Amino acid sequence: MERPLMVFSGQSNLPLAQEIADNLGVPLGKSTTERFANDCLFVRYEQSLREGDIFIIQSLTPPVQDHLVELLMMIDAAKSSSAARVTAVIPYYAYARSDKKDAPRISIAARLVADLIQAAGADRVLTMTLHSAQVHGFFKVPVDHLSAEPVIANYFATQVDRLENAVVVAPDAGDIKRASSLARRLALPIAFIDKQRLSDTEVTSRGLVGDVRGKTALIVDDEVSTAGTLIQAAESLTQNGAQAVYAAFTHGVYVGPAIDRIEKGPIVEVAATNTCTYNARPSPKIKQLSVGPLFAEAIWRIHRGESVSSLFT
Ligand code: R5P
């Protein structure tokens, strides 16, 4: 007996969940989330899940703690409703930057979140562009780790004029691998910025490695949050002679001063995929790229027991 494929969503990114369901040709499953007067959440499925192959879509965007607890409760409720298999689909995995003990007396929160998701009962995880690959290793259950690189490469490739004399830029050392992979795909050179983080919202640039003079700079990073990294990189590139600066991200979190910084900064356009809902005020400089079809294809392959990695080769 084939297990029915069912897709449900938490509250964090309903438009993406609907897009994924539409691409799969299945209805988005019915569930309810409420908040009690004492701030505790209540989750309930409005249809049977018995023997189903359940995919629960939830990005861990702000308010992160609410969305995480809602995801845990949805996994738990699905398991106790006799689902055959539960996959946590987490387009944006929060806490991923807390992936090592690089200071005394701190929590490796990315691992703690992985422990919670598994303790709730997830049988597998599907996610995209983790801040660092080691987060993948915090899970004992299978993880399918998608990359937004094909979507970002296609986006840049449609702007042929931008690619004529362009360079891909990693805005910090942690992004060099990502930038180099995109640069190979687009047959472009790379440059990188030696970034130093001063605080949660402020960064400074200590130097630039590579030649950007007279070129179009294409910054690529896993996420834009407060846009401190982005604007510092854009300023450094402009000071070093870049003639135009574009940027593309997997995750557009856009918190705090992000939109102001982007609007006032020396950057022509910022593109990010829709792993996070866009709740910030609209800006003509900001563009959204869709990863709905990619997630739908990955879910279909997981459901059918087919290779997901071959999506990228
Ligand atoms: C940091 O290592 C990440 O790759 C991003 O550069 C960072 O998360 C961006 O944060 P923000 O936009 O607040 O500078």
mmCIF file of C-alpha atoms and ligand atoms in Angstrom:
data_model
loop_
_atom_site.group_PDB
_atom_site.id
_atom_site.type_symbol
_atom_site.label_atom_id
_atom_site.label_comp_id
_atom_site.label_asym_id
_atom_site.label_seq_id
_atom_site.Cartn_x
_atom_site.Cartn_y
_atom_site.Cartn_z
ATOM 1 C CA MET A 1 0.000 0.000 0.000
ATOM 2 C CA GLU A 2 1.481 3.375 -1.007
ATOM 3 C CA ARG A 3 1.522 5.860 1.852
ATOM 4 C CA PRO A 4 -0.356 9.055 0.924
ATOM 5 C CA LEU A 5 1.790 12.168 0.593
ATOM 6 C CA MET A 6 0.493 14.968 2.832
ATOM 7 C CA VAL A 7 1.900 18.489 3.173
ATOM 8 C CA PHE A 8 1.186 20.687 6.201
ATOM 9 C CA SER A 9 2.497 24.072 7.215
ATOM 10 C CA GLY A 10 3.237 25.950 10.402
ATOM 11 C CA GLN A 11 2.508 29.669 10.473
ATOM 12 C CA SER A 12 5.944 30.961 9.469
ATOM 13 C CA ASN A 13 5.774 30.804 5.656
ATOM 14 C CA LEU A 14 2.321 29.909 4.352
ATOM 15 C CA PRO A 15 2.917 31.380 0.851
ATOM 16 C CA LEU A 16 5.920 29.074 0.304
ATOM 17 C CA ALA A 17 4.038 26.072 1.729
ATOM 18 C CA GLN A 18 1.114 26.774 -0.648
ATOM 19 C CA GLU A 19 3.517 27.108 -3.581
ATOM 20 C CA ILE A 20 5.122 23.770 -2.696
ATOM 21 C CA ALA A 21 1.728 22.060 -2.375
ATOM 22 C CA ASP A 22 0.598 23.567 -5.709
ATOM 23 C CA ASN A 23 3.757 22.333 -7.419
ATOM 24 C CA LEU A 24 3.158 18.855 -6.000
ATOM 25 C CA GLY A 25 -0.493 18.953 -7.039
ATOM 26 C CA VAL A 26 -1.733 18.153 -3.514
ATOM 27 C CA PRO A 27 -3.930 20.281 -1.240
ATOM 28 C CA LEU A 28 -2.196 21.968 1.701
ATOM 29 C CA GLY A 29 -3.315 19.906 4.710
ATOM 30 C CA LYS A 30 -5.610 21.444 7.314
ATOM 31 C CA SER A 31 -4.263 22.194 10.772
ATOM 32 C CA THR A 32 -4.922 24.797 13.455
ATOM 33 C CA THR A 33 -2.514 26.657 15.714
ATOM 34 C CA GLU A 34 -3.853 28.771 18.559
ATOM 35 C CA ARG A 35 -2.347 30.616 21.475
ATOM 36 C CA PHE A 36 -3.796 30.192 24.970
ATOM 37 C CA ALA A 37 -4.188 33.183 27.290
ATOM 38 C CA ASN A 38 -1.094 32.007 29.155
ATOM 39 C CA ASP A 39 0.979 32.235 25.921
ATOM 40 C CA CYS A 40 1.236 28.442 25.436
ATOM 41 C CA LEU A 41 0.538 27.183 21.906
ATOM 42 C CA PHE A 42 -2.093 24.625 20.873
ATOM 43 C CA VAL A 43 -1.757 22.605 17.657
ATOM 44 C CA ARG A 44 -4.287 20.251 16.083
ATOM 45 C CA TYR A 45 -4.587 18.485 12.707
ATOM 46 C CA GLU A 46 -8.048 18.778 11.180
ATOM 47 C CA GLN A 47 -7.774 15.561 9.138
ATOM 48 C CA SER A 48 -6.510 12.015 9.604
ATOM 49 C CA LEU A 49 -2.768 11.428 9.224
ATOM 50 C CA ARG A 50 -2.904 7.661 9.735
ATOM 51 C CA GLU A 51 -0.167 5.864 7.722
ATOM 52 C CA GLY A 52 0.575 9.099 5.816
ATOM 53 C CA ASP A 53 3.955 10.301 4.517
ATOM 54 C CA ILE A 54 3.835 13.675 6.274
ATOM 55 C CA PHE A 55 5.888 16.759 5.313
ATOM 56 C CA ILE A 56 5.665 19.695 7.750
ATOM 57 C CA ILE A 57 6.947 22.991 6.339
ATOM 58 C CA GLN A 58 8.210 25.534 8.839
ATOM 59 C CA SER A 59 10.939 28.167 8.452
ATOM 60 C CA LEU A 60 12.502 29.200 11.749
ATOM 61 C CA THR A 61 12.102 32.925 11.121
ATOM 62 C CA PRO A 62 11.227 35.550 13.790
ATOM 63 C CA PRO A 63 9.486 35.054 16.161
ATOM 64 C CA VAL A 64 11.929 32.119 16.143
ATOM 65 C CA GLN A 65 10.962 30.591 19.484
ATOM 66 C CA ASP A 66 7.237 30.483 18.579
ATOM 67 C CA HIS A 67 7.947 28.936 15.187
ATOM 68 C CA LEU A 68 10.314 26.362 16.660
ATOM 69 C CA VAL A 69 7.845 25.265 19.335
ATOM 70 C CA GLU A 70 5.034 25.132 16.770
ATOM 71 C CA LEU A 71 7.179 22.869 14.568
ATOM 72 C CA LEU A 72 8.028 20.589 17.513
ATOM 73 C CA MET A 73 4.348 20.339 18.450
ATOM 74 C CA MET A 74 3.326 19.586 14.859
ATOM 75 C CA ILE A 75 5.916 16.785 14.620
ATOM 76 C CA ASP A 76 4.828 15.388 17.988
ATOM 77 C CA ALA A 77 1.119 15.542 17.086
ATOM 78 C CA ALA A 78 1.774 13.861 13.714
ATOM 79 C CA LYS A 79 3.690 11.008 15.354
ATOM 80 C CA SER A 80 0.983 10.413 17.916
ATOM 81 C CA SER A 81 -1.636 10.500 15.140
ATOM 82 C CA SER A 82 -0.067 7.355 13.601
ATOM 83 C CA ALA A 83 1.725 9.025 10.684
ATOM 84 C CA ALA A 84 3.934 6.471 8.929
ATOM 85 C CA ARG A 85 6.795 8.939 8.468
ATOM 86 C CA VAL A 86 7.317 12.595 9.385
ATOM 87 C CA THR A 87 9.734 14.879 7.535
ATOM 88 C CA ALA A 88 10.505 18.300 8.994
ATOM 89 C CA VAL A 89 10.923 20.673 6.042
ATOM 90 C CA ILE A 90 12.902 23.636 7.368
ATOM 91 C CA PRO A 91 13.684 26.032 4.506
ATOM 92 C CA TYR A 92 15.458 28.397 6.952
ATOM 93 C CA TYR A 93 17.198 26.841 9.967
ATOM 94 C CA ALA A 94 17.682 29.428 12.730
ATOM 95 C CA TYR A 95 20.480 29.236 15.314
ATOM 96 C CA ALA A 96 22.718 27.799 12.577
ATOM 97 C CA ARG A 97 25.392 30.397 13.362
ATOM 98 C CA SER A 98 25.704 28.936 16.914
ATOM 99 C CA ASP A 99 27.392 25.822 15.556
ATOM 100 C CA LYS A 100 30.567 25.639 17.683
ATOM 101 C CA LYS A 101 31.912 26.360 21.143
ATOM 102 C CA ASP A 102 34.026 29.369 20.158
ATOM 103 C CA ALA A 103 33.707 31.100 23.550
ATOM 104 C CA PRO A 104 33.531 29.782 27.109
ATOM 105 C CA ARG A 105 30.186 28.948 28.766
ATOM 106 C CA ILE A 106 28.001 29.129 25.643
ATOM 107 C CA SER A 107 25.408 26.818 24.098
ATOM 108 C CA ILE A 108 25.916 25.113 20.733
ATOM 109 C CA ALA A 109 22.341 26.027 19.969
ATOM 110 C CA ALA A 110 22.315 24.649 16.412
ATOM 111 C CA ARG A 111 22.931 21.171 17.875
ATOM 112 C CA LEU A 112 20.347 21.723 20.609
ATOM 113 C CA VAL A 113 17.712 22.595 17.974
ATOM 114 C CA ALA A 114 18.648 19.415 16.059
ATOM 115 C CA ASP A 115 18.233 17.394 19.298
ATOM 116 C CA LEU A 116 14.801 18.925 19.905
ATOM 117 C CA ILE A 117 13.570 18.196 16.371
ATOM 118 C CA GLN A 118 14.667 14.567 16.678
ATOM 119 C CA ALA A 119 13.275 14.207 20.201
ATOM 120 C CA ALA A 120 9.908 15.463 18.895
ATOM 121 C CA GLY A 121 9.953 12.503 16.482
ATOM 122 C CA ALA A 122 11.088 13.727 13.039
ATOM 123 C CA ASP A 123 12.142 10.775 10.878
ATOM 124 C CA ARG A 124 14.005 12.977 8.421
ATOM 125 C CA VAL A 125 14.804 16.604 7.687
ATOM 126 C CA LEU A 126 14.793 18.608 4.464
ATOM 127 C CA THR A 127 16.492 21.993 4.606
ATOM 128 C CA MET A 128 18.359 24.537 2.478
ATOM 129 C CA THR A 129 21.743 26.303 2.616
ATOM 130 C CA LEU A 130 22.729 25.724 6.234
ATOM 131 C CA HIS A 131 25.109 28.394 7.499
ATOM 132 C CA SER A 132 27.774 25.709 7.805
ATOM 133 C CA ALA A 133 27.750 22.093 6.679
ATOM 134 C CA GLN A 134 28.561 20.744 10.168
ATOM 135 C CA VAL A 135 24.991 21.507 11.302
ATOM 136 C CA HIS A 136 23.951 18.659 9.006
ATOM 137 C CA GLY A 137 26.089 16.362 11.188
ATOM 138 C CA PHE A 138 24.175 17.313 14.360
ATOM 139 C CA PHE A 139 21.352 15.035 13.155
ATOM 140 C CA LYS A 140 21.291 11.250 13.403
ATOM 141 C CA VAL A 141 18.204 11.023 11.158
ATOM 142 C CA PRO A 142 18.744 11.516 7.397
ATOM 143 C CA VAL A 143 19.047 15.149 6.263
ATOM 144 C CA ASP A 144 18.590 16.308 2.683
ATOM 145 C CA HIS A 145 20.439 19.597 2.350
ATOM 146 C CA LEU A 146 19.317 21.586 -0.693
ATOM 147 C CA SER A 147 21.334 24.395 -2.215
ATOM 148 C CA ALA A 148 19.848 27.581 -3.652
ATOM 149 C CA GLU A 149 22.862 27.931 -5.916
ATOM 150 C CA PRO A 150 21.070 26.825 -9.130
ATOM 151 C CA VAL A 151 18.293 29.367 -8.478
ATOM 152 C CA ILE A 152 20.804 32.153 -7.757
ATOM 153 C CA ALA A 153 22.976 31.224 -10.742
ATOM 154 C CA ASN A 154 19.923 31.287 -13.041
ATOM 155 C CA TYR A 155 18.944 34.681 -11.674
ATOM 156 C CA PHE A 156 22.404 36.154 -12.370
ATOM 157 C CA ALA A 157 22.546 34.381 -15.721
ATOM 158 C CA THR A 158 19.413 36.206 -16.879
ATOM 159 C CA GLN A 159 21.191 39.528 -16.270
ATOM 160 C CA VAL A 160 23.744 38.896 -19.021
ATOM 161 C CA ASP A 161 24.909 42.519 -19.119
ATOM 162 C CA ARG A 162 25.875 42.204 -15.456
ATOM 163 C CA LEU A 163 27.998 39.141 -16.130
ATOM 164 C CA GLU A 164 30.169 40.639 -18.867
ATOM 165 C CA ASN A 165 32.873 42.037 -16.614
ATOM 166 C CA ALA A 166 31.835 40.604 -13.264
ATOM 167 C CA VAL A 167 33.427 39.085 -10.178
ATOM 168 C CA VAL A 168 31.720 36.968 -7.515
ATOM 169 C CA VAL A 169 32.459 38.270 -4.007
ATOM 170 C CA ALA A 170 32.413 36.392 -0.692
ATOM 171 C CA PRO A 171 31.660 39.005 2.002
ATOM 172 C CA ASP A 172 33.557 36.979 4.619
ATOM 173 C CA ALA A 173 35.947 34.049 4.811
ATOM 174 C CA GLY A 174 33.128 31.626 5.687
ATOM 175 C CA ASP A 175 31.531 32.266 2.294
ATOM 176 C CA ILE A 176 34.542 31.540 0.100
ATOM 177 C CA LYS A 177 33.477 27.975 -0.730
ATOM 178 C CA ARG A 178 29.961 29.131 -1.620
ATOM 179 C CA ALA A 179 31.279 32.022 -3.760
ATOM 180 C CA SER A 180 33.836 29.845 -5.467
ATOM 181 C CA SER A 181 31.218 27.255 -6.398
ATOM 182 C CA LEU A 182 28.913 29.921 -7.887
ATOM 183 C CA ALA A 183 31.871 31.541 -9.678
ATOM 184 C CA ARG A 184 32.748 28.184 -11.272
ATOM 185 C CA ARG A 185 29.158 27.744 -12.415
ATOM 186 C CA LEU A 186 29.137 31.246 -13.957
ATOM 187 C CA ALA A 187 32.760 31.050 -15.200
ATOM 188 C CA LEU A 188 33.732 34.193 -13.269
ATOM 189 C CA PRO A 189 36.681 35.089 -11.018
ATOM 190 C CA ILE A 190 36.227 35.547 -7.260
ATOM 191 C CA ALA A 191 37.248 38.044 -4.599
ATOM 192 C CA PHE A 192 36.707 38.028 -0.851
ATOM 193 C CA ILE A 193 36.476 40.473 2.009
ATOM 194 C CA ASP A 194 38.248 40.007 5.322
ATOM 195 C CA LYS A 195 35.319 40.811 7.624
ATOM 196 C CA GLN A 196 35.474 41.377 11.350
ATOM 197 C CA ARG A 197 32.242 41.272 13.336
ATOM 198 C CA LEU A 198 32.116 44.013 15.985
ATOM 199 C CA SER A 199 28.658 43.189 17.377
ATOM 200 C CA ASP A 200 25.431 41.456 16.409
ATOM 201 C CA THR A 201 24.575 44.317 14.049
ATOM 202 C CA GLU A 202 27.935 45.928 13.166
ATOM 203 C CA VAL A 203 30.832 44.624 11.088
ATOM 204 C CA THR A 204 33.976 46.161 9.646
ATOM 205 C CA SER A 205 36.125 45.224 6.686
ATOM 206 C CA ARG A 206 39.864 44.701 7.187
ATOM 207 C CA GLY A 207 40.753 44.254 3.544
ATOM 208 C CA LEU A 208 39.826 42.927 0.139
ATOM 209 C CA VAL A 209 41.537 40.070 -1.690
ATOM 210 C CA GLY A 210 41.039 40.017 -5.473
ATOM 211 C CA ASP A 211 40.592 42.482 -8.311
ATOM 212 C CA VAL A 212 37.282 44.372 -8.482
ATOM 213 C CA ARG A 213 38.360 47.629 -10.145
ATOM 214 C CA GLY A 214 36.021 48.586 -13.001
ATOM 215 C CA LYS A 215 34.007 45.376 -12.516
ATOM 216 C CA THR A 216 30.471 44.460 -11.550
ATOM 217 C CA ALA A 217 30.574 42.798 -8.116
ATOM 218 C CA LEU A 218 28.112 39.992 -7.353
ATOM 219 C CA ILE A 219 28.049 39.413 -3.585
ATOM 220 C CA VAL A 220 26.813 35.985 -2.503
ATOM 221 C CA ASP A 221 26.065 34.951 1.093
ATOM 222 C CA ASP A 222 23.859 32.469 2.940
ATOM 223 C CA GLU A 223 21.689 35.083 4.628
ATOM 224 C CA VAL A 224 21.049 38.789 4.953
ATOM 225 C CA SER A 225 19.868 39.619 8.447
ATOM 226 C CA THR A 226 20.602 43.205 9.597
ATOM 227 C CA ALA A 227 22.471 43.826 6.294
ATOM 228 C CA GLY A 228 25.568 44.953 8.240
ATOM 229 C CA THR A 229 27.762 42.461 6.359
ATOM 230 C CA LEU A 230 26.217 43.370 3.007
ATOM 231 C CA ILE A 231 26.586 47.125 3.319
ATOM 232 C CA GLN A 232 30.114 46.944 4.693
ATOM 233 C CA ALA A 233 31.041 44.705 1.752
ATOM 234 C CA ALA A 234 29.316 46.994 -0.778
ATOM 235 C CA GLU A 235 31.137 50.058 0.614
ATOM 236 C CA SER A 236 34.479 48.313 0.553
ATOM 237 C CA LEU A 237 33.907 47.164 -3.049
ATOM 238 C CA THR A 238 32.916 50.659 -4.177
ATOM 239 C CA GLN A 239 35.977 52.168 -2.466
ATOM 240 C CA ASN A 240 38.107 49.633 -4.292
ATOM 241 C CA GLY A 241 36.743 50.682 -7.682
ATOM 242 C CA ALA A 242 33.825 48.289 -8.364
ATOM 243 C CA GLN A 243 31.479 50.020 -10.802
ATOM 244 C CA ALA A 244 28.245 48.312 -9.646
ATOM 245 C CA VAL A 245 27.322 46.006 -6.777
ATOM 246 C CA TYR A 246 24.570 43.350 -6.779
ATOM 247 C CA ALA A 247 23.891 40.734 -4.111
ATOM 248 C CA ALA A 248 22.066 37.423 -3.834
ATOM 249 C CA PHE A 249 21.228 35.394 -0.723
ATOM 250 C CA THR A 250 19.478 32.161 0.060
ATOM 251 C CA HIS A 251 17.750 33.562 3.137
ATOM 252 C CA GLY A 252 16.328 37.106 3.235
ATOM 253 C CA VAL A 253 15.680 37.524 6.946
ATOM 254 C CA TYR A 254 15.762 41.369 6.794
ATOM 255 C CA VAL A 255 15.582 42.396 10.459
ATOM 256 C CA GLY A 256 16.088 45.723 12.265
ATOM 257 C CA PRO A 257 17.913 48.284 10.100
ATOM 258 C CA ALA A 258 18.245 45.990 7.048
ATOM 259 C CA ILE A 259 15.909 47.785 4.636
ATOM 260 C CA ASP A 260 17.167 51.282 5.555
ATOM 261 C CA ARG A 261 20.735 50.132 5.081
ATOM 262 C CA ILE A 262 19.978 48.577 1.701
ATOM 263 C CA GLU A 263 18.077 51.626 0.481
ATOM 264 C CA LYS A 264 20.799 54.058 1.541
ATOM 265 C CA GLY A 265 23.761 51.811 0.658
ATOM 266 C CA PRO A 266 25.748 51.654 -2.615
ATOM 267 C CA ILE A 267 23.993 48.595 -3.962
ATOM 268 C CA VAL A 268 21.873 48.306 -7.092
ATOM 269 C CA GLU A 269 19.750 45.256 -6.256
ATOM 270 C CA VAL A 270 19.458 42.589 -3.563
ATOM 271 C CA ALA A 271 17.864 39.235 -4.366
ATOM 272 C CA ALA A 272 16.962 36.544 -1.854
ATOM 273 C CA THR A 273 14.873 33.412 -2.136
ATOM 274 C CA ASN A 274 11.509 32.995 -0.433
ATOM 275 C CA THR A 275 12.713 30.580 2.304
ATOM 276 C CA CYS A 276 11.689 33.409 4.668
ATOM 277 C CA THR A 277 8.479 35.399 4.303
ATOM 278 C CA TYR A 278 9.099 39.002 3.323
ATOM 279 C CA ASN A 279 7.547 41.031 6.150
ATOM 280 C CA ALA A 280 9.731 44.121 5.880
ATOM 281 C CA ARG A 281 8.460 47.213 4.070
ATOM 282 C CA PRO A 282 8.627 46.898 0.269
ATOM 283 C CA SER A 283 11.737 48.300 -1.384
ATOM 284 C CA PRO A 284 12.377 48.712 -5.114
ATOM 285 C CA LYS A 285 15.908 47.389 -4.538
ATOM 286 C CA ILE A 286 14.691 44.038 -3.200
ATOM 287 C CA LYS A 287 13.765 41.074 -5.369
ATOM 288 C CA GLN A 288 12.440 37.649 -4.312
ATOM 289 C CA LEU A 289 13.419 34.388 -6.053
ATOM 290 C CA SER A 290 11.293 31.277 -5.708
ATOM 291 C CA VAL A 291 12.520 27.956 -4.321
ATOM 292 C CA GLY A 292 9.006 26.445 -4.176
ATOM 293 C CA PRO A 293 9.488 24.212 -7.261
ATOM 294 C CA LEU A 294 12.858 22.976 -5.957
ATOM 295 C CA PHE A 295 11.385 22.004 -2.564
ATOM 296 C CA ALA A 296 8.423 20.364 -4.295
ATOM 297 C CA GLU A 297 10.736 18.273 -6.490
ATOM 298 C CA ALA A 298 12.827 17.245 -3.455
ATOM 299 C CA ILE A 299 9.698 16.246 -1.498
ATOM 300 C CA TRP A 300 8.405 14.235 -4.455
ATOM 301 C CA ARG A 301 11.729 12.379 -4.732
ATOM 302 C CA ILE A 302 11.877 11.683 -0.983
ATOM 303 C CA HIS A 303 8.308 10.383 -1.121
ATOM 304 C CA ARG A 304 9.176 8.112 -4.067
ATOM 305 C CA GLY A 305 12.498 7.010 -2.540
ATOM 306 C CA GLU A 306 14.484 8.606 -5.361
ATOM 307 C CA SER A 307 17.822 10.418 -5.262
ATOM 308 C CA VAL A 308 17.725 14.031 -4.102
ATOM 309 C CA SER A 309 21.397 14.768 -4.698
ATOM 310 C CA SER A 310 20.917 14.133 -8.416
ATOM 311 C CA LEU A 311 18.851 17.352 -8.400
ATOM 312 C CA PHE A 312 22.182 19.188 -8.411
ATOM 313 C CA THR A 313 24.272 17.175 -10.813
HETATM 314 C C1 R5P B 1 27.681 35.266 8.706
HETATM 315 O O1 R5P B 1 28.700 34.607 8.858
HETATM 316 C C2 R5P B 1 26.676 34.988 7.644
HETATM 317 O O2 R5P B 1 27.230 34.308 6.564
HETATM 318 C C3 R5P B 1 26.045 36.284 7.181
HETATM 319 O O3 R5P B 1 27.050 37.086 6.586
HETATM 320 C C4 R5P B 1 25.414 37.011 8.312
HETATM 321 O O4 R5P B 1 24.500 36.164 8.940
HETATM 322 C C5 R5P B 1 24.680 38.249 7.848
HETATM 323 O O5 R5P B 1 24.195 38.929 8.964
HETATM 324 P P1 R5P B 1 23.971 40.500 8.898
HETATM 325 O O6 R5P B 1 23.100 40.780 7.712
HETATM 326 O O7 R5P B 1 23.291 40.835 10.212
HETATM 327 O O8 R5P B 1 25.335 41.142 8.804
#
